[in-house]
Coordinates of C-alpha atoms and ligand atoms in Angstrom, one line a residue:
X1 CA 45.0 69.8 -25.0
X2 CA 42.3 68.9 -22.4
X3 CA 42.2 70.1 -18.8
X4 CA 42.0 67.2 -16.3
X5 CA 40.0 67.2 -13.1
X6 CA 39.4 64.9 -10.2
X7 CA 36.0 65.5 -8.7
X8 CA 35.9 61.9 -7.5
X9 CA 39.2 62.1 -5.5
X10 CA 38.5 65.6 -4.3
X11 CA 35.0 64.6 -2.9
X12 CA 35.5 61.1 -1.4
X13 CA 37.8 59.8 1.3
X14 CA 40.5 57.6 0.0
X15 CA 44.0 56.5 0.9
X16 CA 47.1 58.8 0.4
X17 CA 49.6 57.7 -2.1
X18 CA 51.2 54.7 -0.4
X19 CA 52.5 52.5 -3.3
X20 CA 51.0 49.3 -4.7
X21 CA 51.7 46.9 -1.6
X22 CA 48.7 44.6 -1.5
X23 CA 46.5 45.4 1.6
X24 CA 43.1 45.8 2.9
X25 CA 41.9 49.4 2.3
X26 CA 39.1 51.1 4.4
X27 CA 38.6 54.1 2.2
X28 CA 36.8 54.2 -1.0
X29 CA 40.0 54.2 -3.3
X30 CA 43.8 54.6 -3.1
X31 CA 45.9 57.0 -4.8
X32 CA 48.4 55.1 -7.0
X33 CA 50.6 56.0 -9.9
X34 CA 50.9 53.9 -13.2
X35 CA 54.1 51.9 -13.6
X36 CA 55.9 52.9 -16.8
X37 CA 56.3 50.7 -19.6
X38 CA 59.4 50.4 -22.1
X39 CA 58.0 51.2 -25.3
X40 CA 54.4 52.7 -25.6
X41 CA 53.1 52.5 -29.3
X42 CA 49.7 53.5 -30.3
X43 CA 47.8 50.7 -32.1
X44 CA 44.5 52.3 -32.5
X45 CA 42.2 55.1 -31.2
X46 CA 38.5 55.6 -31.5
X47 CA 37.8 58.7 -33.6
X48 CA 34.3 59.1 -31.9
X49 CA 35.9 59.2 -28.4
X50 CA 38.5 61.4 -29.5
X51 CA 35.9 63.8 -30.8
X52 CA 33.8 63.2 -27.5
X53 CA 36.6 64.3 -25.2
X54 CA 37.4 67.2 -27.6
X55 CA 40.9 66.0 -28.0
X56 CA 43.0 67.4 -31.1
X57 CA 43.3 64.3 -33.5
X58 CA 46.8 65.6 -34.3
X59 CA 47.6 65.2 -30.6
X60 CA 46.5 61.5 -30.8
X61 CA 49.3 60.7 -33.2
X62 CA 52.0 62.1 -31.0
X63 CA 54.4 60.3 -28.7
X64 CA 53.1 62.4 -25.8
X65 CA 49.7 60.8 -26.3
X66 CA 51.3 57.3 -26.3
X67 CA 53.1 58.1 -23.3
X68 CA 50.3 59.5 -21.3
X69 CA 47.8 56.7 -22.1
X70 CA 50.4 54.1 -21.4
X71 CA 50.9 55.5 -18.1
X72 CA 54.5 56.9 -18.4
X73 CA 53.5 60.5 -18.2
X74 CA 51.0 62.6 -16.2
X75 CA 49.6 65.8 -17.4
X76 CA 48.7 68.7 -15.1
X77 CA 45.6 67.9 -13.2
X78 CA 45.8 64.3 -13.3
X79 CA 45.6 62.6 -9.7
X80 CA 45.5 58.9 -10.3
X81 CA 43.6 56.4 -8.4
X82 CA 42.3 52.8 -8.0
X83 CA 38.6 52.2 -6.6
X84 CA 38.1 49.9 -3.7
X85 CA 35.2 47.3 -4.1
X86 CA 34.0 44.1 -3.2
X87 CA 31.7 41.7 -5.1
X88 CA 29.8 38.4 -5.3
X89 CA 31.8 36.2 -7.8
X90 CA 29.7 33.2 -9.2
X91 CA 27.3 33.7 -6.5
X92 CA 29.6 33.8 -3.5
X93 CA 30.8 36.9 -1.5
X94 CA 34.5 37.5 -2.3
X95 CA 35.4 40.3 0.0
X96 CA 37.7 43.2 -1.1
X97 CA 38.6 43.0 -4.9
X98 CA 39.2 46.3 -6.2
X99 CA 40.8 47.9 -9.3
X100 CA 43.7 45.4 -9.5
X101 CA 45.0 46.7 -12.7
X102 CA 42.8 49.8 -13.5
X103 CA 44.1 53.2 -12.7
X104 CA 41.9 56.3 -13.4
X105 CA 44.1 59.2 -14.5
X106 CA 41.5 61.8 -14.2
X107 CA 38.2 63.4 -15.5
X108 CA 37.7 65.5 -18.6
X109 CA 34.8 67.9 -19.1
X110 CA 33.8 67.3 -22.7
X111 CA 32.9 70.1 -25.2
X112 CA 29.2 69.0 -24.8
X113 CA 29.5 69.3 -21.0
X114 CA 29.5 65.9 -19.7
X115 CA 32.2 64.7 -17.3
X116 CA 34.1 61.4 -18.4
X117 CA 36.5 59.4 -16.5
X118 CA 39.7 58.2 -18.2
X119 CA 40.9 54.9 -17.0
X120 CA 43.8 52.7 -18.0
X121 CA 43.4 49.1 -17.7
X122 CA 46.7 47.1 -17.5
X123 CA 48.6 50.1 -16.0
X124 CA 50.5 48.1 -13.3
X125 CA 50.1 46.9 -9.8
X126 CA 47.8 48.6 -7.3
X127 CA 47.0 47.7 -3.8
X128 CA 44.2 45.7 -5.0
X129 CA 46.4 43.4 -7.5
X130 CA 46.4 40.6 -4.9
X131 CA 48.5 37.9 -6.5
X132 CA 48.4 39.2 -10.1
X133 CA 50.6 41.6 -11.9
X134 CA 48.4 44.5 -12.9
X135 CA 48.9 44.2 -16.5
X136 CA 46.8 43.0 -19.5
X137 CA 47.7 41.1 -22.6
X138 CA 47.2 42.3 -26.1
X139 CA 44.5 39.7 -27.1
X140 CA 42.1 40.8 -24.2
X141 CA 42.9 44.5 -24.9
X142 CA 42.1 44.1 -28.4
X143 CA 38.9 42.4 -27.4
X144 CA 37.9 45.1 -24.9
X145 CA 38.7 48.1 -27.1
X146 CA 37.1 46.8 -30.3
X147 CA 34.0 45.3 -28.4
X148 CA 33.2 48.3 -26.4
X149 CA 33.1 50.6 -29.2
X150 CA 31.1 48.0 -31.3
X151 CA 28.5 48.0 -28.5
X152 CA 28.2 51.7 -28.4
X153 CA 27.6 51.7 -32.2
X154 CA 25.0 49.0 -31.8
X155 CA 23.1 51.4 -29.2
X156 CA 24.0 49.4 -26.3
X157 CA 24.9 51.3 -23.0
X158 CA 28.4 50.7 -22.5
X159 CA 31.9 52.1 -21.3
X160 CA 34.0 53.4 -24.1
X161 CA 37.6 53.1 -25.3
X162 CA 39.8 56.0 -26.2
X163 CA 43.0 54.0 -27.1
X164 CA 44.8 50.8 -27.5
X165 CA 48.5 51.0 -26.9
X166 CA 51.2 48.2 -27.0
X167 CA 53.5 48.5 -24.0
X168 CA 56.6 46.9 -25.4
X169 CA 56.7 44.5 -22.3
X170 CA 56.0 40.7 -22.3
X171 CA 53.2 39.7 -19.9
X172 CA 53.3 36.0 -18.8
X173 CA 49.9 34.2 -18.8
X174 CA 48.7 30.5 -18.4
X175 CA 46.0 31.1 -20.8
X176 CA 44.6 27.4 -20.7
X177 CA 45.2 27.0 -16.8
X178 CA 47.2 24.0 -17.7
X179 CA 50.6 24.8 -16.2
X180 CA 52.2 26.0 -19.4
X181 CA 52.5 29.8 -19.0
X182 CA 53.7 31.7 -21.9
X183 CA 54.9 35.4 -22.5
X184 CA 52.5 37.4 -24.5
X185 CA 52.8 41.0 -25.7
X186 CA 51.3 43.5 -23.3
X187 CA 49.0 46.3 -24.0
X188 CA 46.8 49.0 -22.1
X189 CA 43.4 50.3 -23.1
X190 CA 42.1 53.7 -21.9
X191 CA 38.5 53.2 -21.1
X192 CA 36.0 56.1 -20.9
X193 CA 32.9 56.4 -19.0
X194 CA 31.1 59.1 -16.8
X195 CA 31.9 56.7 -13.8
X196 CA 33.3 53.1 -13.3
X197 CA 31.5 52.6 -9.9
X198 CA 30.1 49.3 -9.6
X199 CA 27.5 47.5 -7.5
X200 CA 30.6 46.1 -5.5
X201 CA 31.7 49.6 -4.5
X202 CA 28.5 49.8 -2.3
X203 CA 28.7 46.0 -1.1
X204 CA 32.0 46.5 0.3
X205 CA 31.5 49.2 3.0
X206 CA 28.0 47.6 3.7
X207 CA 29.8 44.2 4.4
X208 CA 32.0 46.0 6.7
X209 CA 29.1 47.6 8.6
X210 CA 30.6 51.1 7.5
X211 CA 27.2 52.7 6.9
X212 CA 28.9 56.3 7.2
X213 CA 31.1 55.4 4.3
X214 CA 28.3 53.8 2.4
X215 CA 26.3 57.1 2.7
X216 CA 29.2 59.0 1.6
X217 CA 29.5 57.1 -1.7
X218 CA 25.8 56.8 -2.3
X219 CA 25.4 60.6 -1.7
X220 CA 28.3 61.3 -4.2
X221 CA 26.9 58.9 -6.9
X222 CA 23.4 60.4 -6.7
X223 CA 24.7 64.0 -6.7
X224 CA 27.1 63.4 -9.7
X225 CA 25.1 60.9 -11.7
X226 CA 21.6 61.0 -10.7
X227 CA 21.0 64.7 -9.9
X228 CA 17.4 64.6 -11.1
X229 CA 16.6 62.4 -8.0
X230 CA 17.6 65.5 -5.7
X231 CA 16.3 68.9 -5.3
X232 CA 18.8 71.6 -5.2
X233 CA 20.7 71.9 -2.0
X234 CA 18.6 68.9 -0.5
X235 CA 20.3 66.1 1.4
X236 CA 19.4 62.6 0.3
X237 CA 17.0 60.7 2.5
X238 CA 15.7 57.2 2.7
X239 CA 13.4 58.1 -0.2
X240 CA 16.1 59.4 -2.3
X241 CA 18.1 56.2 -1.9
X242 CA 15.1 54.1 -2.8
X243 CA 14.6 56.2 -5.9
X244 CA 18.2 55.7 -6.9
X245 CA 17.9 51.9 -6.5
X246 CA 15.0 51.9 -8.5
X247 CA 16.5 54.0 -11.4
X248 CA 19.7 51.7 -11.2
X249 CA 17.2 48.6 -11.7
X250 CA 15.6 50.4 -14.7
X251 CA 19.0 51.2 -16.3
X252 CA 20.3 47.6 -15.7
X253 CA 17.0 46.2 -17.2
X254 CA 17.4 48.3 -20.5
X255 CA 21.0 47.3 -21.0
X256 CA 20.4 43.6 -20.5
X257 CA 17.4 43.7 -22.9
X258 CA 19.8 45.2 -25.4
X259 CA 22.2 42.2 -24.7
X260 CA 19.5 39.8 -25.5
X261 CA 18.7 41.8 -28.6
X262 CA 22.0 41.7 -30.2
X263 CA 23.2 38.3 -28.8
X264 CA 25.9 39.4 -26.4
X265 CA 27.1 37.1 -23.6
X266 CA 29.0 39.1 -21.0
X267 CA 30.5 35.9 -19.6
X268 CA 31.3 37.2 -16.0
X269 CA 28.3 39.0 -14.4
X270 CA 29.8 39.0 -11.0
X271 CA 28.5 42.1 -8.9
X272 CA 32.0 43.8 -9.2
X273 CA 31.3 43.8 -13.0
X274 CA 27.9 45.6 -12.8
X275 CA 28.0 49.3 -13.4
X276 CA 25.9 51.7 -11.1
X277 CA 25.0 53.6 -14.3
X278 CA 23.8 50.4 -15.9
X279 CA 26.5 50.4 -18.6
X280 CA 28.2 47.3 -19.9
X281 CA 31.5 47.1 -18.1
X282 CA 34.7 44.9 -17.9
X283 CA 35.0 43.0 -21.2
X284 CA 36.5 39.8 -20.3
X285 CA 35.6 36.4 -21.6
X286 CA 32.4 37.7 -23.3
X287 CA 31.1 36.2 -26.5
X288 CA 28.6 36.6 -29.3
X289 CA 25.9 34.2 -30.1
X290 CA 26.4 32.6 -33.4
X291 CA 24.0 29.7 -33.6
X292 CA 21.1 30.6 -31.2
X293 CA 21.7 28.8 -28.0
X294 CA 20.2 30.2 -24.8
X295 CA 22.5 27.7 -22.8
X296 CA 25.7 29.0 -24.3
X297 CA 28.5 30.7 -22.4
X298 CA 31.9 31.4 -23.9
X299 CA 33.6 31.3 -20.4
X300 CA 35.5 28.0 -19.7
X301 CA 35.8 29.1 -16.0
X302 CA 32.0 28.8 -15.8
X303 CA 31.5 25.7 -17.9
X304 CA 30.4 23.6 -15.1
X305 CA 27.3 25.6 -13.9
X306 CA 27.0 27.9 -16.9
X307 CA 25.7 30.6 -14.4
X308 CA 26.4 33.4 -16.8
X309 CA 24.9 31.6 -20.0
X310 CA 23.1 33.6 -22.6
X311 CA 19.4 33.0 -21.6
X312 CA 20.1 33.5 -17.8
X313 CA 21.5 37.0 -18.0
X314 CA 18.1 38.6 -17.1
X315 CA 17.6 36.6 -14.1
X316 CA 21.4 37.0 -13.0
X317 CA 21.1 40.8 -13.3
X318 CA 17.9 40.6 -11.0
X319 CA 20.0 38.4 -8.6
X320 CA 22.8 41.0 -8.6
X321 CA 20.4 43.8 -8.0
X322 CA 19.1 41.9 -4.8
X323 CA 22.8 42.0 -3.6
X324 CA 22.8 45.9 -4.4
X325 CA 19.5 46.2 -2.5
X326 CA 21.0 44.4 0.3
X327 CA 24.0 46.8 0.5
X328 CA 21.8 49.8 0.3
X329 CA 19.3 48.5 3.0
X330 CA 20.9 50.5 5.7
X331 CA 20.2 53.7 4.0
X332 CA 16.7 52.9 2.9
X333 CA 15.9 51.2 6.1
X334 CA 12.5 49.8 5.0
X335 CA 12.7 46.7 2.6
X336 CA 9.5 47.5 0.7
X337 CA 10.7 50.2 -1.7
X338 CA 13.8 48.0 -2.4
X339 CA 11.2 45.2 -3.3
X340 CA 9.2 47.8 -5.7
X341 CA 12.7 48.7 -7.4
X342 CA 13.1 45.0 -8.2
X343 CA 9.7 44.8 -9.5
X344 CA 10.5 47.7 -11.4
X345 CA 13.4 45.7 -13.1
X346 CA 11.2 43.0 -14.1
X347 CA 8.7 45.3 -15.7
X348 CA 11.2 47.5 -17.4
X349 CA 13.0 44.3 -18.8
X350 CA 9.7 42.7 -20.0
X351 CA 8.8 46.0 -21.6
X352 CA 11.9 46.5 -23.4
X353 CA 12.1 42.9 -24.4
X354 CA 8.9 43.0 -26.0
X355 CA 9.7 46.3 -27.8
X356 CA 13.0 44.9 -29.1
X357 CA 11.5 41.6 -30.1
X358 CA 8.6 43.4 -32.0
X359 CA 11.1 45.5 -33.8
X360 CA 13.4 42.4 -34.5
X361 CA 10.4 40.8 -36.2
X362 CA 9.1 43.9 -37.9
X363 CA 5.9 44.1 -35.8
X364 CA 4.3 47.3 -34.4
X365 CA 3.7 45.6 -31.2
X366 CA 3.5 42.2 -29.5
X367 CA 0.3 41.0 -28.1
X368 CA -0.2 38.2 -25.6
X369 CA -1.5 36.2 -28.5
X370 CA 2.1 36.3 -30.1
X371 CA 3.4 34.2 -27.2
X372 CA 3.3 30.8 -29.3
X373 CA 4.7 32.4 -32.2
X374 CA 7.8 33.6 -30.3
X375 CA 8.0 30.4 -28.3
X376 CA 8.2 28.2 -31.6
X377 CA 10.7 30.6 -33.1
X378 CA 13.1 30.2 -30.3
X379 CA 12.7 26.5 -30.3
X380 CA 13.3 26.3 -34.0
X381 CA 16.3 28.6 -33.8
X382 CA 18.0 26.5 -31.1
X383 CA 17.1 23.1 -32.5
X384 CA 18.0 24.0 -36.0
X385 CA 21.1 25.7 -34.8
X386 CA 20.4 28.7 -36.8
X387 CA 22.6 31.8 -36.8
X388 CA 20.8 34.4 -34.7
X389 CA 22.2 37.5 -36.7
X390 CA 21.9 36.1 -40.2
X391 CA 18.3 34.7 -39.4
X392 CA 16.9 38.1 -38.6
X393 CA 18.5 40.0 -41.5
X394 CA 17.1 37.2 -43.7
X395 CA 13.7 37.6 -42.3
X396 CA 13.5 41.2 -43.1
X397 CA 13.9 40.3 -46.7
X398 CA 11.1 37.8 -47.0
X399 CA 8.0 38.7 -49.1
X400 CA 5.1 38.1 -46.9
X401 CA 2.7 37.4 -49.9
X402 CA 5.1 34.5 -50.9
X403 CA 7.3 33.3 -47.9
X404 CA 10.2 31.1 -48.8
X405 CA 12.2 29.5 -46.0
X406 CA 15.1 29.2 -48.6
X407 CA 16.3 32.8 -47.5
X408 CA 17.5 31.1 -44.3
X409 CA 19.8 28.5 -46.0
X410 CA 22.9 30.6 -45.2
X411 CA 21.9 30.9 -41.6
X412 CA 22.2 27.1 -41.0
X413 CA 25.4 25.5 -39.7
X414 CA 24.5 21.9 -40.3
X415 CA 22.6 20.2 -43.1
X416 CA 21.1 17.6 -40.7
X417 CA 19.9 20.1 -38.4
X418 CA 18.3 22.2 -41.2
X419 CA 16.6 19.1 -42.5
X420 CA 15.2 18.4 -39.1
X421 CA 13.6 21.7 -38.5
X422 CA 12.6 22.7 -42.1
X423 CA 9.0 21.6 -42.1
X424 CA 8.5 23.4 -38.7
X425 CA 10.3 26.5 -39.9
X426 CA 8.0 26.7 -43.1
X427 CA 4.9 26.4 -40.9
X428 CA 6.3 29.0 -38.5
X429 CA 7.1 31.5 -41.6
X430 CA 3.6 31.1 -42.9
X431 CA 2.0 31.9 -39.5
X432 CA 4.5 34.8 -39.3
X433 CA 3.8 36.1 -42.8
X434 CA 0.2 36.1 -42.0
X435 CA 0.9 38.0 -38.7
X436 CA 2.8 40.5 -40.6
X437 CA 0.2 41.0 -43.4
X438 CA -2.4 41.6 -40.6
X439 CA -0.8 44.7 -39.6
X440 CA -0.8 46.3 -43.0
X441 CA 2.4 48.2 -42.6
X442 CA 4.2 49.2 -45.7
X443 CA 6.8 46.4 -46.4
X444 CA 9.7 48.7 -47.2
X445 CA 9.1 50.6 -44.0
X446 CA 8.9 47.3 -42.2
X447 CA 12.1 46.1 -43.7
X448 CA 13.9 49.4 -42.7
X449 CA 12.7 49.2 -39.0
X450 CA 13.8 45.5 -38.9
X451 CA 17.3 46.4 -40.3
X452 CA 17.8 49.2 -37.9
X453 CA 17.2 46.7 -34.9
X454 CA 18.7 43.6 -36.3
X455 CA 22.6 44.2 -36.7
X456 CA 24.4 42.9 -39.8
X457 CA 28.0 43.1 -38.3
X458 CA 28.6 41.8 -34.9
X459 CA 32.0 41.1 -33.3
X460 CA 31.8 37.5 -33.7
X461 CA 34.2 35.7 -31.6
X462 CA 36.3 34.3 -34.5
X463 CA 36.8 37.8 -36.0
X464 CA 38.5 38.8 -32.8
X465 CA 40.7 35.7 -33.2
X466 CA 41.7 36.8 -36.7
X467 CA 42.5 40.4 -35.7
X468 CA 44.3 39.0 -32.7
X469 CA 46.6 36.8 -34.6
X470 CA 47.5 39.5 -37.1
X471 CA 48.2 42.1 -34.4
X472 CA 50.4 39.5 -32.5
X473 CA 52.4 39.1 -35.8
X474 CA 53.1 42.8 -35.9
X475 CA 50.1 43.8 -38.4
X476 CA 47.4 46.2 -36.9
X477 CA 45.4 46.3 -39.9
X478 CA 42.9 43.8 -38.7
X479 CA 42.0 45.8 -35.7
X480 CA 41.5 49.1 -37.7
X481 CA 39.5 47.2 -40.2
X482 CA 37.1 45.7 -37.7
X483 CA 36.8 49.0 -35.7
X484 CA 35.8 50.5 -38.9
X485 CA 33.3 47.9 -40.0
X486 CA 31.6 47.8 -36.7
X487 CA 31.0 51.7 -36.5
X488 CA 28.0 50.9 -38.8
X489 CA 26.8 47.8 -37.9
X490 CA 23.2 47.9 -39.3
X491 CA 24.3 49.2 -42.7
X492 CA 25.7 46.9 -45.7
X493 CA 29.1 47.8 -46.6
X494 CA 30.4 47.0 -49.9
X495 CA 33.4 44.6 -50.0
X496 CA 33.0 43.7 -46.3
X497 CA 30.7 40.8 -47.0
X498 CA 33.0 38.5 -45.2
X499 CA 32.5 40.3 -41.9
X500 CA 28.9 39.3 -42.1
X501 CA 29.3 35.7 -42.7
X502 CA 28.5 33.0 -40.4
X503 CA 31.2 31.6 -38.2
X504 CA 33.6 29.1 -40.3
X505 CA 34.0 25.6 -39.2
X506 CA 37.5 25.9 -37.8
X507 CA 36.2 28.3 -35.2
X508 CA 33.5 26.0 -33.8
X509 CA 35.4 24.8 -30.9
X510 CA 38.4 26.8 -30.9
X511 CA 40.0 28.3 -27.9
X512 CA 39.6 32.0 -28.1
X513 CA 36.9 31.8 -30.5
X514 CA 34.2 29.7 -28.7
X515 CA 36.1 29.1 -25.3
X516 CA 37.6 31.8 -23.3
X517 CA 39.1 31.8 -19.9
X518 CA 39.4 34.6 -17.4
X519 CA 43.1 34.7 -18.2
X520 CA 43.8 38.2 -19.6
Ligands
AMP1 P1 37.5 40.4 -13.5 O1 36.9 39.0 -13.3 O2 38.4 40.4 -14.6 O3 36.5 41.4 -13.4 O4 38.6 40.6 -12.3 C1 38.3 40.4 -10.9 C2 39.2 41.0 -10.0 O5 40.6 40.5 -10.2 C3 39.3 42.5 -10.1 O6 39.6 43.1 -8.8 C4 40.5 42.7 -11.0 O7 41.1 44.0 -10.8 C5 41.5 41.7 -10.6 N1 42.5 41.2 -11.7 C6 42.2 40.6 -12.7 N2 43.3 40.4 -13.6 C7 44.2 41.1 -12.8 C8 45.6 41.2 -13.0 N3 46.2 40.9 -14.2 N4 46.4 41.9 -12.1 C9 45.7 42.5 -11.1 N5 44.5 42.2 -10.8 C10 43.7 41.6 -11.7
MG2 MG1 36.2 43.2 -13.3

């Protein structure tokens, strides 16, 4: 069994254990214990995360494991806490938020030497629960568990998930916000990451004018997670904080470029949901692009402004970084290096987006002359309502000597839309084939490269609905099957063709598949 540590708790000022009464907290976290649940039952665990942590797979199957990762039992060394943070929600400062239902049990030093925090989501009330119950429902827990692992296997920086445990408790949620609350099964996911610190952890002390506390948090974050920015024994200075901001900008840019590459829409890019390590964090009303639509958001709470729509994620990340810059200003003092950091975000994003787009198209590199080809492709994909994932896999299969737009037939959702863009698509394809031929790369090599950048299996929203409905009826096999398929998203898997199919018609406007609320 693993040894648990608590570097964060021992290094940073927080509140002593004082119960989950809701309150304003002026430290960086509160010690708080998970609230026990009646009947913990392991639904699924991630074999890769079990191995990462160095846990014995036999232990994972025991009732002790289920008890620990449901919050019913602590192991030696665990010192649970919930973090205190604020955030900008939908563009507005929201004040103190904090971990309202997340409780970190402790950290594990893995066999490979990394330090990983183990955090329960849905473990009961904390001082930050405000009016809510601190719990999570099965459907949202399944979504977070599977998606965070799927993202990892896609090569996207993300928090991970160790386990998904049914609590045996009912949780009441008004899923549609229509005044008809229902009891749903409860669950707890154990999330794993080197750190769950968010932009909002810095914004809160900064908003209170508490520069001393802000500095303590920044120094800890740099020492633990950005040690390369600091010479041995040196104390961070204004230059270190600026370099830190610049690095957060770069990491955020890379992650967002990946989101655009695979068609992931986070749905709630509030600054309290932005990781200081640039990880994808807090899987709520996220969704996956089926038909390519830059204006799409899965989040019904955001339906009015579509602030967090697919095509706007890079600029929202930039805006969120300006909030972080504002919070760090008292430490950096001069604004100029913060502006440099933001410019670094733009350059890093553009650079990665270009590289990823080139790889998706099977080109060695994009040049400025390719801009019209890209613009036209995006216009055709959107107007034709073409499935993004299926399109790129089909594109890899074309013969550049005899391009045939028929390979895209299965990627269309609507015959009229297909008819409307077909001529343009054929023209585009001819231009693309000529461009590809001009590079003289080996066609097999090109295809391999494209298929390594364009996933075949993504966690389409309707697949989540199917697995959730099964699991709610007591059959966990859908969760296991999806977890298994999504471990190898770029590789065709015999007998699993249905997981690579386009969204069925029933799911087009179905709650939970194309529309999700924040109720979770
Ligand atoms: P989110 O939009 O899910 O990132 O959540 C925003 C804030 O609401 C965070 O402070 C969460 O901890 C809190 N929160 C969300 N759901 C619950 C819940 N069921 N119980 C307590 N706090 C919650
Ligand atoms: Mg959150």
